[in-house]
Tab-separated table of C-alpha atoms in Angstrom:
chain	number	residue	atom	x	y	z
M	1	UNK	CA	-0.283	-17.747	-22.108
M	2	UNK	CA	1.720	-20.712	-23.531
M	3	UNK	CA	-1.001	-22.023	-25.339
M	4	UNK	CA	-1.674	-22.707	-29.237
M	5	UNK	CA	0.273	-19.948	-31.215
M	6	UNK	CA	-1.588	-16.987	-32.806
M	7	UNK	CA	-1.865	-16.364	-35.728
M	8	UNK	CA	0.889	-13.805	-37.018
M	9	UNK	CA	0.097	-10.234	-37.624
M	10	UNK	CA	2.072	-7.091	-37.357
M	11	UNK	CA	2.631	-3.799	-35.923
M	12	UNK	CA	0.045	-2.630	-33.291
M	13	UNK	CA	-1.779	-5.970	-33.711
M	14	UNK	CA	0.758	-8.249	-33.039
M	15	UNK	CA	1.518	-6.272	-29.662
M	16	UNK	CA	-1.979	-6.485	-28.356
M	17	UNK	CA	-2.114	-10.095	-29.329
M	18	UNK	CA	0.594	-10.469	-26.967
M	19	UNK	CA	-0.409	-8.698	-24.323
M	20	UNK	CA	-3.734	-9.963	-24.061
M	21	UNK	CA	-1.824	-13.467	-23.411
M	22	UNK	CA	-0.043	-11.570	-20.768
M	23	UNK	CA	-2.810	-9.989	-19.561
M	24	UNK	CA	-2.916	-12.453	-16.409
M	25	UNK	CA	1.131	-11.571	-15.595
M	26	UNK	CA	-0.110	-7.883	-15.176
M	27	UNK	CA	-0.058	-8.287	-11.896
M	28	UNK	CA	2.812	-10.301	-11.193
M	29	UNK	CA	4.882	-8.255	-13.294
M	30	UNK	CA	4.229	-5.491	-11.326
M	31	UNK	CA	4.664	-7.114	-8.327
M	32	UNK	CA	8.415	-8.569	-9.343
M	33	UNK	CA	9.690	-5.105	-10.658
M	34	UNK	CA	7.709	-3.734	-7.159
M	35	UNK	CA	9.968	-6.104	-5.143
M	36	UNK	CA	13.463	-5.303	-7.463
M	37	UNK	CA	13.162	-8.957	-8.416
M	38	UNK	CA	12.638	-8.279	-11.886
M	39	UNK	CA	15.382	-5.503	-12.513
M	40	UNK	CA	15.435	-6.367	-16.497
M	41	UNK	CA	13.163	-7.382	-19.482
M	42	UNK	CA	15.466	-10.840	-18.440
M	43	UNK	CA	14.649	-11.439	-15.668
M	44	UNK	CA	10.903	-10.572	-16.097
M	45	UNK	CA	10.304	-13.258	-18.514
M	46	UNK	CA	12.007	-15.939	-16.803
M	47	UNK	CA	10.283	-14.974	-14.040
M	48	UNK	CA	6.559	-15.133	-15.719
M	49	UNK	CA	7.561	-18.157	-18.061
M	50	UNK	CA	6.202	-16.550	-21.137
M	51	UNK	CA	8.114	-15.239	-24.059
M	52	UNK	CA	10.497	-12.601	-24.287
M	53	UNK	CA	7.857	-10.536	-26.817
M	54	UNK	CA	4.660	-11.124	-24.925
M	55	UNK	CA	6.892	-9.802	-21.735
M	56	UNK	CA	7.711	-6.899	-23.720
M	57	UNK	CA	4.308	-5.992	-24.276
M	58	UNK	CA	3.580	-6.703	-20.491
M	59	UNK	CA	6.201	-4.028	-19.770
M	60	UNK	CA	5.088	-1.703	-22.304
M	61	UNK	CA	1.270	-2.085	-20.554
M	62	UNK	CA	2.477	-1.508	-17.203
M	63	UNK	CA	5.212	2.197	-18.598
M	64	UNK	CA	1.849	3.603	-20.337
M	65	UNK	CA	-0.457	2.836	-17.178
M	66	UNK	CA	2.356	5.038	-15.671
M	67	UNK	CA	3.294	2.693	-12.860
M	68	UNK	CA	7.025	1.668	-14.582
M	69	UNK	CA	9.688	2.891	-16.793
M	70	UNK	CA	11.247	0.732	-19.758
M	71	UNK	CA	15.314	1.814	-19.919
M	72	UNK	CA	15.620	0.240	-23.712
M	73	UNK	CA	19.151	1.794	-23.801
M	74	UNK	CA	20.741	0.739	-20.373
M	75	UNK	CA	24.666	0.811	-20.040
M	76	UNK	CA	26.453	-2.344	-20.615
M	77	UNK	CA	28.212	-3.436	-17.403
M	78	UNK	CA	31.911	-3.627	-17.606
M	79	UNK	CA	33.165	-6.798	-18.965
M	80	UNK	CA	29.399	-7.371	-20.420
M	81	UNK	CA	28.852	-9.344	-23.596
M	82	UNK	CA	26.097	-9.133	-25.795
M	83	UNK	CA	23.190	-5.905	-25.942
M	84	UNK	CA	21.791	-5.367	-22.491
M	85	UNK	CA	18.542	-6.193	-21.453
M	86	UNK	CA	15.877	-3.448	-21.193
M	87	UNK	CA	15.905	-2.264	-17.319
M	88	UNK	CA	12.389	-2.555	-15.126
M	89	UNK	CA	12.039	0.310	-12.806
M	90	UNK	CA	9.134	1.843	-11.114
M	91	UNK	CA	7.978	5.137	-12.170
M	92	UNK	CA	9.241	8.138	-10.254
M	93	UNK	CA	6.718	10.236	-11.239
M	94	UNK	CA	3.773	7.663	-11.127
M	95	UNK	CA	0.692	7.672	-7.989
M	96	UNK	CA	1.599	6.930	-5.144
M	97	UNK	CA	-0.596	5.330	-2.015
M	98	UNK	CA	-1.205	7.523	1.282
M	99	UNK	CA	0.274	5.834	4.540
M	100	UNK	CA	-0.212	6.777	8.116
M	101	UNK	CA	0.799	5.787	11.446
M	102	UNK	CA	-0.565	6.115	14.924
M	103	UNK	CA	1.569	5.575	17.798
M	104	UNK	CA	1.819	6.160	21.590
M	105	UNK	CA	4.226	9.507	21.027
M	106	UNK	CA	2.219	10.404	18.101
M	107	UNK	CA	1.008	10.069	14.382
M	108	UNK	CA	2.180	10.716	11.224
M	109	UNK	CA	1.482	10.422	7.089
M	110	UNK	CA	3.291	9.879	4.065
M	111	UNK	CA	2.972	9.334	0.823
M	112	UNK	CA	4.720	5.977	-1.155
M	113	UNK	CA	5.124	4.893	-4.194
M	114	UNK	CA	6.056	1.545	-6.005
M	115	UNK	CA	9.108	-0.153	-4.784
M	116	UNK	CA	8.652	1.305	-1.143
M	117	UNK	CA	9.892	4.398	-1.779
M	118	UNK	CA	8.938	7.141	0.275
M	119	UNK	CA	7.885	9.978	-1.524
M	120	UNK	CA	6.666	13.069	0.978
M	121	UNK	CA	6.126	13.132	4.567
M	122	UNK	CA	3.711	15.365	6.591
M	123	UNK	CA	5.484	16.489	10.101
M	124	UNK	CA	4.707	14.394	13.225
M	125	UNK	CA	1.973	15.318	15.585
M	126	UNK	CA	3.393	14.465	19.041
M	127	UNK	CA	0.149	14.037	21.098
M	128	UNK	CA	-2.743	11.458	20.561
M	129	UNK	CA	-5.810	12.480	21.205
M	130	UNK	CA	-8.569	10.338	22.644
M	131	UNK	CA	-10.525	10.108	20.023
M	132	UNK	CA	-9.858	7.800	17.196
M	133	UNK	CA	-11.959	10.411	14.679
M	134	UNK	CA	-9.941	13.290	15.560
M	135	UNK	CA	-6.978	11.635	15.395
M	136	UNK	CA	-7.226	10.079	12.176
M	137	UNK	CA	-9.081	13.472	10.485
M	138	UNK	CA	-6.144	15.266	11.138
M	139	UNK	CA	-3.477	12.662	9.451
M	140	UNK	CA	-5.458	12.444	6.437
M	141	UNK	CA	-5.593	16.416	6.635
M	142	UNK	CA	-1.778	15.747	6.765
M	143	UNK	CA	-1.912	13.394	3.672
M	144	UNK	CA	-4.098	15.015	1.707
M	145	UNK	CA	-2.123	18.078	1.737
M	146	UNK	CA	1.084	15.791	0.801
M	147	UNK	CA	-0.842	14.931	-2.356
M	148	UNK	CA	-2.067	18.935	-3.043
M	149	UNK	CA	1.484	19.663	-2.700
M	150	UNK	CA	3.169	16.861	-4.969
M	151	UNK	CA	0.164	16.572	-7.347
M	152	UNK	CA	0.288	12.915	-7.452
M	153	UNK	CA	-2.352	10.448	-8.129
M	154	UNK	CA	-3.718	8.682	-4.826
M	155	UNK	CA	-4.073	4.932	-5.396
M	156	UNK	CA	-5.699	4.045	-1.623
M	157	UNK	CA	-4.583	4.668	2.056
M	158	UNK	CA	-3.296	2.400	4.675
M	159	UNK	CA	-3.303	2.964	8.388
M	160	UNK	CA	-0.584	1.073	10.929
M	161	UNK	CA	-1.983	0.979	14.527
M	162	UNK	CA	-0.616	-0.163	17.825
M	163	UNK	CA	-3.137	-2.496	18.250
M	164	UNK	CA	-4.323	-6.412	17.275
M	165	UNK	CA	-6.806	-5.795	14.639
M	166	UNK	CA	-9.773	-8.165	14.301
M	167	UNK	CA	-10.710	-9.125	11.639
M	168	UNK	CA	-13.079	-8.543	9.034
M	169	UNK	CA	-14.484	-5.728	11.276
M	170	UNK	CA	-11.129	-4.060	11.348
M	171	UNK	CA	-11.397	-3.156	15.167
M	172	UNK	CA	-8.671	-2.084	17.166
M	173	UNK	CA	-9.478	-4.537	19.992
M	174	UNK	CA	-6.268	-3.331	22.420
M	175	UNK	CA	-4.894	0.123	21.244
M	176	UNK	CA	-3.314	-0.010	25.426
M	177	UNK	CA	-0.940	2.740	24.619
M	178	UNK	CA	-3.434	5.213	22.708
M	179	UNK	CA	-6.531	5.692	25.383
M	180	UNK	CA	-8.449	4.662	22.684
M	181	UNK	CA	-11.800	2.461	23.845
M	182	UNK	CA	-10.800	-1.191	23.346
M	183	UNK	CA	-12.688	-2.170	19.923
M	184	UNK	CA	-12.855	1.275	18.443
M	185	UNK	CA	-13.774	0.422	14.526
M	186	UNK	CA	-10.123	2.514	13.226
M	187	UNK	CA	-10.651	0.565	9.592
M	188	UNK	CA	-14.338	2.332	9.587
M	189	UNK	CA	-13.456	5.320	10.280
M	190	UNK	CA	-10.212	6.313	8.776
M	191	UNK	CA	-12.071	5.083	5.733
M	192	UNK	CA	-15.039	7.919	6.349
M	193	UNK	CA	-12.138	10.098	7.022
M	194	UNK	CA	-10.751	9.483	3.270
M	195	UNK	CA	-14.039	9.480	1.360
M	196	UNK	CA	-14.867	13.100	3.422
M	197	UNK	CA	-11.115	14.619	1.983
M	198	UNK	CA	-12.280	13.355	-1.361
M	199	UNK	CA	-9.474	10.615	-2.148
M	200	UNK	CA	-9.910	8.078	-4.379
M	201	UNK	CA	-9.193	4.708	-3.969
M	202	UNK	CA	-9.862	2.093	-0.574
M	203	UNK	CA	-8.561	2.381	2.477
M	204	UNK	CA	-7.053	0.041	4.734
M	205	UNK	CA	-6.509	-0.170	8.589
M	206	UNK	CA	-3.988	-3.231	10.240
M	207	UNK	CA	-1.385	-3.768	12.995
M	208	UNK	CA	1.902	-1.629	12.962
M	209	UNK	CA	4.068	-4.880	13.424
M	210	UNK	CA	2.442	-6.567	10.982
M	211	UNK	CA	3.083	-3.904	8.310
M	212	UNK	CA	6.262	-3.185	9.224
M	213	UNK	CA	6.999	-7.309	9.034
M	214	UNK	CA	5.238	-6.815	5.262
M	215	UNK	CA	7.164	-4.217	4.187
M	216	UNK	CA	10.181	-5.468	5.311
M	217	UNK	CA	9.711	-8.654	3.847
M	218	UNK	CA	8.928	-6.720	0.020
M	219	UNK	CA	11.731	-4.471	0.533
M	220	UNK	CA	14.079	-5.013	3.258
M	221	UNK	CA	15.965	-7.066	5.370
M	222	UNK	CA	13.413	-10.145	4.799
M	223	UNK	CA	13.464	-10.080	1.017
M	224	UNK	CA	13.471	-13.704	-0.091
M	225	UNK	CA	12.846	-15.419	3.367
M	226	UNK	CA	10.456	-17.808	3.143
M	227	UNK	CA	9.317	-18.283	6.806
M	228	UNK	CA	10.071	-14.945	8.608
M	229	UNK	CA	9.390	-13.946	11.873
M	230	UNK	CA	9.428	-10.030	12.976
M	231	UNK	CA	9.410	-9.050	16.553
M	232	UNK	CA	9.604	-5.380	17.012
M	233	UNK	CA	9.116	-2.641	19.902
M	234	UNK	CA	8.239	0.513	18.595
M	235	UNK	CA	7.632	3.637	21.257
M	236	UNK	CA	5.955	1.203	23.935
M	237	UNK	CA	5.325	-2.177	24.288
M	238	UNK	CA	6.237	-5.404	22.350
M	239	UNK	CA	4.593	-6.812	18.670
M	240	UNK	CA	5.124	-9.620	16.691
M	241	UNK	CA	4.479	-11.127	13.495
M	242	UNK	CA	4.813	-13.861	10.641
M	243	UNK	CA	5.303	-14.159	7.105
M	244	UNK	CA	4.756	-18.295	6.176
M	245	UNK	CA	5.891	-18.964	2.779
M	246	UNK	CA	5.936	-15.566	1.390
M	247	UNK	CA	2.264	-14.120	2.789
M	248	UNK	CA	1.598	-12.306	5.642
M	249	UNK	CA	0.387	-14.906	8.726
M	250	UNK	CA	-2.849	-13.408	10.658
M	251	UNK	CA	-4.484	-15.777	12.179
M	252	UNK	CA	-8.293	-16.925	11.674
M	253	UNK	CA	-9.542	-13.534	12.831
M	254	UNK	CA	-6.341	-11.109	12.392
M	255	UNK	CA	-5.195	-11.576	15.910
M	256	UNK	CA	-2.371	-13.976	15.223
M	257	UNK	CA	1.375	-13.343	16.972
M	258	UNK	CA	0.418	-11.632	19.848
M	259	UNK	CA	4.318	-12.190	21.183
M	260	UNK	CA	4.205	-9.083	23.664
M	261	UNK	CA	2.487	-11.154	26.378
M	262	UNK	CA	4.786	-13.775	26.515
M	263	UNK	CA	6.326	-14.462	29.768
M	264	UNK	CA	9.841	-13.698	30.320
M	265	UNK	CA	10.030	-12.323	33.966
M	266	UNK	CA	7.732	-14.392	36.104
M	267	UNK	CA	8.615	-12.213	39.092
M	268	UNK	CA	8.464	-9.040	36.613
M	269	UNK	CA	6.869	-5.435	36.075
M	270	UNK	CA	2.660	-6.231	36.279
M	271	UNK	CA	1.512	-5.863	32.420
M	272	UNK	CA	-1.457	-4.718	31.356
M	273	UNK	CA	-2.917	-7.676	30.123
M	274	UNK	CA	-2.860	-8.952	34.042
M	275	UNK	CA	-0.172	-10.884	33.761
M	276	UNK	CA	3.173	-10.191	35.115
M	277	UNK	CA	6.715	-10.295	33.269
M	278	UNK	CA	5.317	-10.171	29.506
M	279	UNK	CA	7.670	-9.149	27.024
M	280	UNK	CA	5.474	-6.088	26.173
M	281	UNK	CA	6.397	-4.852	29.498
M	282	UNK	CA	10.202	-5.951	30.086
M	283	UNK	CA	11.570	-5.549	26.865
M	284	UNK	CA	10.206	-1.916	25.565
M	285	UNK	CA	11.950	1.623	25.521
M	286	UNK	CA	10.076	1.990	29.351
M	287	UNK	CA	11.486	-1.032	30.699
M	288	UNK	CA	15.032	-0.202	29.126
M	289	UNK	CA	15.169	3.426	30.475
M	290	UNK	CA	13.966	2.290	33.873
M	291	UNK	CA	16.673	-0.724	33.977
M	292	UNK	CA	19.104	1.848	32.960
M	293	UNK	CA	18.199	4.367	36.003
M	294	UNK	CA	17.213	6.759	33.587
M	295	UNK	CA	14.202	9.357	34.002
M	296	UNK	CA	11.592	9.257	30.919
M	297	UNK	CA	11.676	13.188	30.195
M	298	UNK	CA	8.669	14.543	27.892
M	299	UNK	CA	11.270	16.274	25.368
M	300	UNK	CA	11.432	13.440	22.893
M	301	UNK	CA	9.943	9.945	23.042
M	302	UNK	CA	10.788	7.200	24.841
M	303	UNK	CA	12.005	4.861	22.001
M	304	UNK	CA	14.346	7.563	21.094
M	305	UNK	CA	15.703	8.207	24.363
M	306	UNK	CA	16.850	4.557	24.604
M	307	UNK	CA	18.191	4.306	21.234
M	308	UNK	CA	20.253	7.581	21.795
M	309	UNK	CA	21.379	6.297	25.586
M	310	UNK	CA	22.873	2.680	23.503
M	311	UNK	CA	24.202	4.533	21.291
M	312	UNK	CA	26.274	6.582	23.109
M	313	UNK	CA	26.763	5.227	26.308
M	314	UNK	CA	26.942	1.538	25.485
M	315	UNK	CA	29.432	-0.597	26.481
M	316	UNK	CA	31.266	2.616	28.990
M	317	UNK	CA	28.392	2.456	31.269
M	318	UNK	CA	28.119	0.415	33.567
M	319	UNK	CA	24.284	1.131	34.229
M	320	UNK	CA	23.380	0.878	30.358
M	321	UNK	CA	25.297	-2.134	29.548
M	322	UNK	CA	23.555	-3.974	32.215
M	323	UNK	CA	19.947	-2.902	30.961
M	324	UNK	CA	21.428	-3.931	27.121
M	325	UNK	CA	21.900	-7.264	28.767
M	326	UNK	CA	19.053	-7.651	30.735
M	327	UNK	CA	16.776	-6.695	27.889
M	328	UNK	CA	18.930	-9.045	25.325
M	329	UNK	CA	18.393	-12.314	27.548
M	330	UNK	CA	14.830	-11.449	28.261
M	331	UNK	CA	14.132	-10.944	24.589
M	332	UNK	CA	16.371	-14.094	23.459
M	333	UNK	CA	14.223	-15.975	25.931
M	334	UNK	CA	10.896	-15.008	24.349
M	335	UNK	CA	12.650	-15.570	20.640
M	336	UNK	CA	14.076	-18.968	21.776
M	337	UNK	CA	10.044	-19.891	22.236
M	338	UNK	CA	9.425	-18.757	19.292
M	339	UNK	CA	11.440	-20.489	17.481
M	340	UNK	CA	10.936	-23.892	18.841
M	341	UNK	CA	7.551	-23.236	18.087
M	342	UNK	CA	7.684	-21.417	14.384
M	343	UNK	CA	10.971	-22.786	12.794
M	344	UNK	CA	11.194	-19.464	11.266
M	345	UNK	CA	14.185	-19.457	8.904
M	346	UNK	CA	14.927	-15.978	9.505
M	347	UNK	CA	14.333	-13.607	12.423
M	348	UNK	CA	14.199	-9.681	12.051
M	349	UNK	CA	14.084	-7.342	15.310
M	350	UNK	CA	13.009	-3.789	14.957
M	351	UNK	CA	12.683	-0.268	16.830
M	352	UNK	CA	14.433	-0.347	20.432
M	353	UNK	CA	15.646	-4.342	19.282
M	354	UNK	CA	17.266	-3.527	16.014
M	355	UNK	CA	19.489	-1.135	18.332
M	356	UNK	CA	19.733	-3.873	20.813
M	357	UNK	CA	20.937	-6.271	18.383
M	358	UNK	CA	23.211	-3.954	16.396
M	359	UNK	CA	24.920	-3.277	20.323
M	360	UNK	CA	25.646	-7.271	20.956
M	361	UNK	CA	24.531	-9.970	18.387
M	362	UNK	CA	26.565	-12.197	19.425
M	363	UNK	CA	25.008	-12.506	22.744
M	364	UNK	CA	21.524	-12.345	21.342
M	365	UNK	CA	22.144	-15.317	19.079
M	366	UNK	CA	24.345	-17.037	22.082
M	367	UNK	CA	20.451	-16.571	23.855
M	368	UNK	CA	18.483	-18.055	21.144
M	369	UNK	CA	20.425	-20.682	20.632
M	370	UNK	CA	21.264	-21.782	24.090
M	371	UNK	CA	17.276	-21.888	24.366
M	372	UNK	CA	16.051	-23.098	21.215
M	373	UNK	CA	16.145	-27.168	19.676
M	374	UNK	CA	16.719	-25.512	15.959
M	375	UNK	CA	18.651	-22.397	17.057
M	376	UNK	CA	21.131	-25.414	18.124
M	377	UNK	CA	21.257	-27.441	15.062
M	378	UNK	CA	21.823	-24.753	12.886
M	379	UNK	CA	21.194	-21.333	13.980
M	380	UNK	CA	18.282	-18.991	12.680
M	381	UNK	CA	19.818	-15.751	11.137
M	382	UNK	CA	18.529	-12.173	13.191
M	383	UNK	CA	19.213	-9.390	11.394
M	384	UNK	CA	17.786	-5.807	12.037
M	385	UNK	CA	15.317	-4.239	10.222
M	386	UNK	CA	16.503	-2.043	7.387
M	387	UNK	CA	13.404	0.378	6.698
M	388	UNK	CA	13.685	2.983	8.776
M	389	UNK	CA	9.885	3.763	8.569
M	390	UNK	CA	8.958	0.285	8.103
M	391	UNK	CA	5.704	0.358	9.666
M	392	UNK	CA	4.447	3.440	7.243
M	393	UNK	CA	5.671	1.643	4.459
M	394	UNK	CA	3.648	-1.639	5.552
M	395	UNK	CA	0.819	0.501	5.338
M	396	UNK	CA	1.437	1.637	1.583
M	397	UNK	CA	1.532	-1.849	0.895
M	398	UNK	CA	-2.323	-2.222	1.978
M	399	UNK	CA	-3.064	0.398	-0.501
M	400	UNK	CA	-1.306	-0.629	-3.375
M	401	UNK	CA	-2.000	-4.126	-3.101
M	402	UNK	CA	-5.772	-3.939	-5.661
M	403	UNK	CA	-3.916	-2.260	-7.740
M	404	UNK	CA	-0.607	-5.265	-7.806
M	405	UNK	CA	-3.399	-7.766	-7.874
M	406	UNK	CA	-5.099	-6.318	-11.337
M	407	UNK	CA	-3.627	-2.859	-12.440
M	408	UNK	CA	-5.938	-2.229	-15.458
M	409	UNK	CA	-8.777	-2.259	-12.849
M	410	UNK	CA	-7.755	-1.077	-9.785
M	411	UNK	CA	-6.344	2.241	-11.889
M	412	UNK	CA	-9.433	2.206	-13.805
């Protein structure tokens, strides 16, 4: 795109001259204004190194695709010299992807659009059955009537599961928490289940940690992190995962960050892997409630049962604050490994641990630190999550990444 100048034309010509050298920055461009990194014209062609027309006709591409809007008339900020740059925003109106999430209280869908925004969400099913078809038939029933309801264009679906998810077979190889068989094909057959509702576009199937780690990383509290690790519990057990220099970490096979069966108890609860004292089992919304002396009821799930007990009780009882600080030091422990081992330059906790966190950071980083060779020399920043449906956005991500990677094609 910075090669030998063309020759000069005008009108319509001389735009698609310049977009055809910015054909290649399609993608990229989408991807900056996707992240809010390219908020202005500006910005955008610093970012892509190419000139301030052929970004122009970049953005112009990307508004009459229908995936941005072009503000040519933006408000000059107060104290502002000069004409303001165009603004870069994502279209309100434009497709969107189709995201669902299974979990151990449940399973829902949504529909997102560009920037992470959620657009429409079906209401939660609270019971899983035990079959993976059934269950997943009914969320893209969900989704599908999201998208017969808003009218929007479908770009592909994503699926978060509570489960490793191997790779290329897309097999949920442990879905513990689901009474799901171990290795039931979810990628398969959530993609059957979008072909038979008639939507367009692939679909996608991956861990719930490790979208919600995406996601958060693209439009939350790991935005520009390099090296970020993401250790979350969501409505039972413990996940991980890792983000190395700016792409999602999974392993050889998918399988990568399995931090839930880490040792932090060694005289702990038994976990389900065999072991005893994981983190999957000492540091959930189960082990909290039980720490706490507080009976599971079936009204609402687990995960929110804790968060509302911290909330509200937290520091005045006596019984919660010491399962806040029992849970803290066993989770600081298993982040302390991590660290020594990852050298992650940030750390984000999510679920039952962003509520943890947001009760005592000061003790959790006191943990990590005490514990860790880096955490000592200079501290690793842990900061909650900010998405409050991280893990659905994650998914959304699946989907709309063809169509970040090459736009013209993947909306052909």
């Amino acid at each position: 795109m910075t090669g030998k100048a063309a020759p000069r034309t005008t009108g319509e010509g001389n735009t698609r001259t310049r977009l055809d050298r910015g054909r290649g920055a399609l993608g990229p461009a989408l991807e900056l204004v996707h992240t809010g990194r390219a908020p202005t014209r500006a910005v955008l062609t610093a970012e892509l190194g190419v000139t301030r027309a052929t970004a122009g006709a970049v953005a112009a591409e990307l508004e009459a695709l229908g995936l941005i809007r072009v503000n040519a008339h933006p408000g000059a900020a107060a104290g502002a010299q000069g004409r303001p740059s165009h603004r870069l925003e994502v279209a309100e109106d434009g497709p969107v992807a189709l995201a669902a999430q299974v979990h151990a209280d449940g399973f829902r869908a949504a529909l997102v659009g560009l920037g992470g925004r959620i657009v429409a969400t079906a209401p939660g099913c609270e019971t899983v059955d035990a079959d993976p078809a059934k269950v997943l038939r009914s969320v893209v029933e969900a989704g599908n009537e999201l998208l017969r309801r808003t009218g929007r264009r479908c770009v592909g679906a994503g699926l978060a599961v509570p489960s490793a998810v191997a790779e290329p077979e897309g097999l949920a190889l442990n879905p513990l928490h689901l009474a799901w068989p171990p290795g039931a094909p979810v990628r398969e057959i959530f993609a059957e289940c979008v072909r038979a509702a008639g939507l367009a576009g692939p679909a996608f199937a991956a861990n719930d940690v490790n979208l919600a780690a995406l996601a958060e990383h693209r439009h939350g509290a790991g935005r520009g992190s390099r090296d970020l690790l993401c250790v979350a519990t969501g409505h039972r057990g413990v996940g991980g995962a890792l983000v190395l220099d700016g792409r999602l970490h999974t392993g050889s096979s998918g399988l990568a960050l399995e931090v839930g069966h880490l040792t932090v108890n060694p005289e702990g609860r038994p976990c389900h892997c065999g072991s005893r004292g994981c983190l999957d089992v000492e540091a959930d919304p189960l082990a909290f409630l039980e720490e706490a002396g507080h009976d599971a009821g079936p009204e609402v799930s687990q995960l929110e049962q804790a968060n509302e007990l911290i909330r509200t009780r937290y520091p005045a009882d006596p019984a919660v604050r010491t399962a806040v600080e029992a849970l803290i030091d066993r989770l600081g422990l298993g982040l302390s490994g991590l660290v020594n081992i990852l050298n992650p330059d940030r750390i984000i906790l999510g679920g039952l641990h962003r509520t943890l966190v947001d009760a005592d950071p000061e003790r959790l980083r006191a943990v990590v630190a005490d514990r860790s060779l880096w955490g000592r020399s200079g501290g690793v920043p842990i900061l909650p999550c900010t998405l409050d449906h991280n893990s659905l956005v994650g998914a959304a991500e699946l989907a709309w990444q063809p169509v970040l990677d090459d736009p013209p094609a993947a909306l052909a």
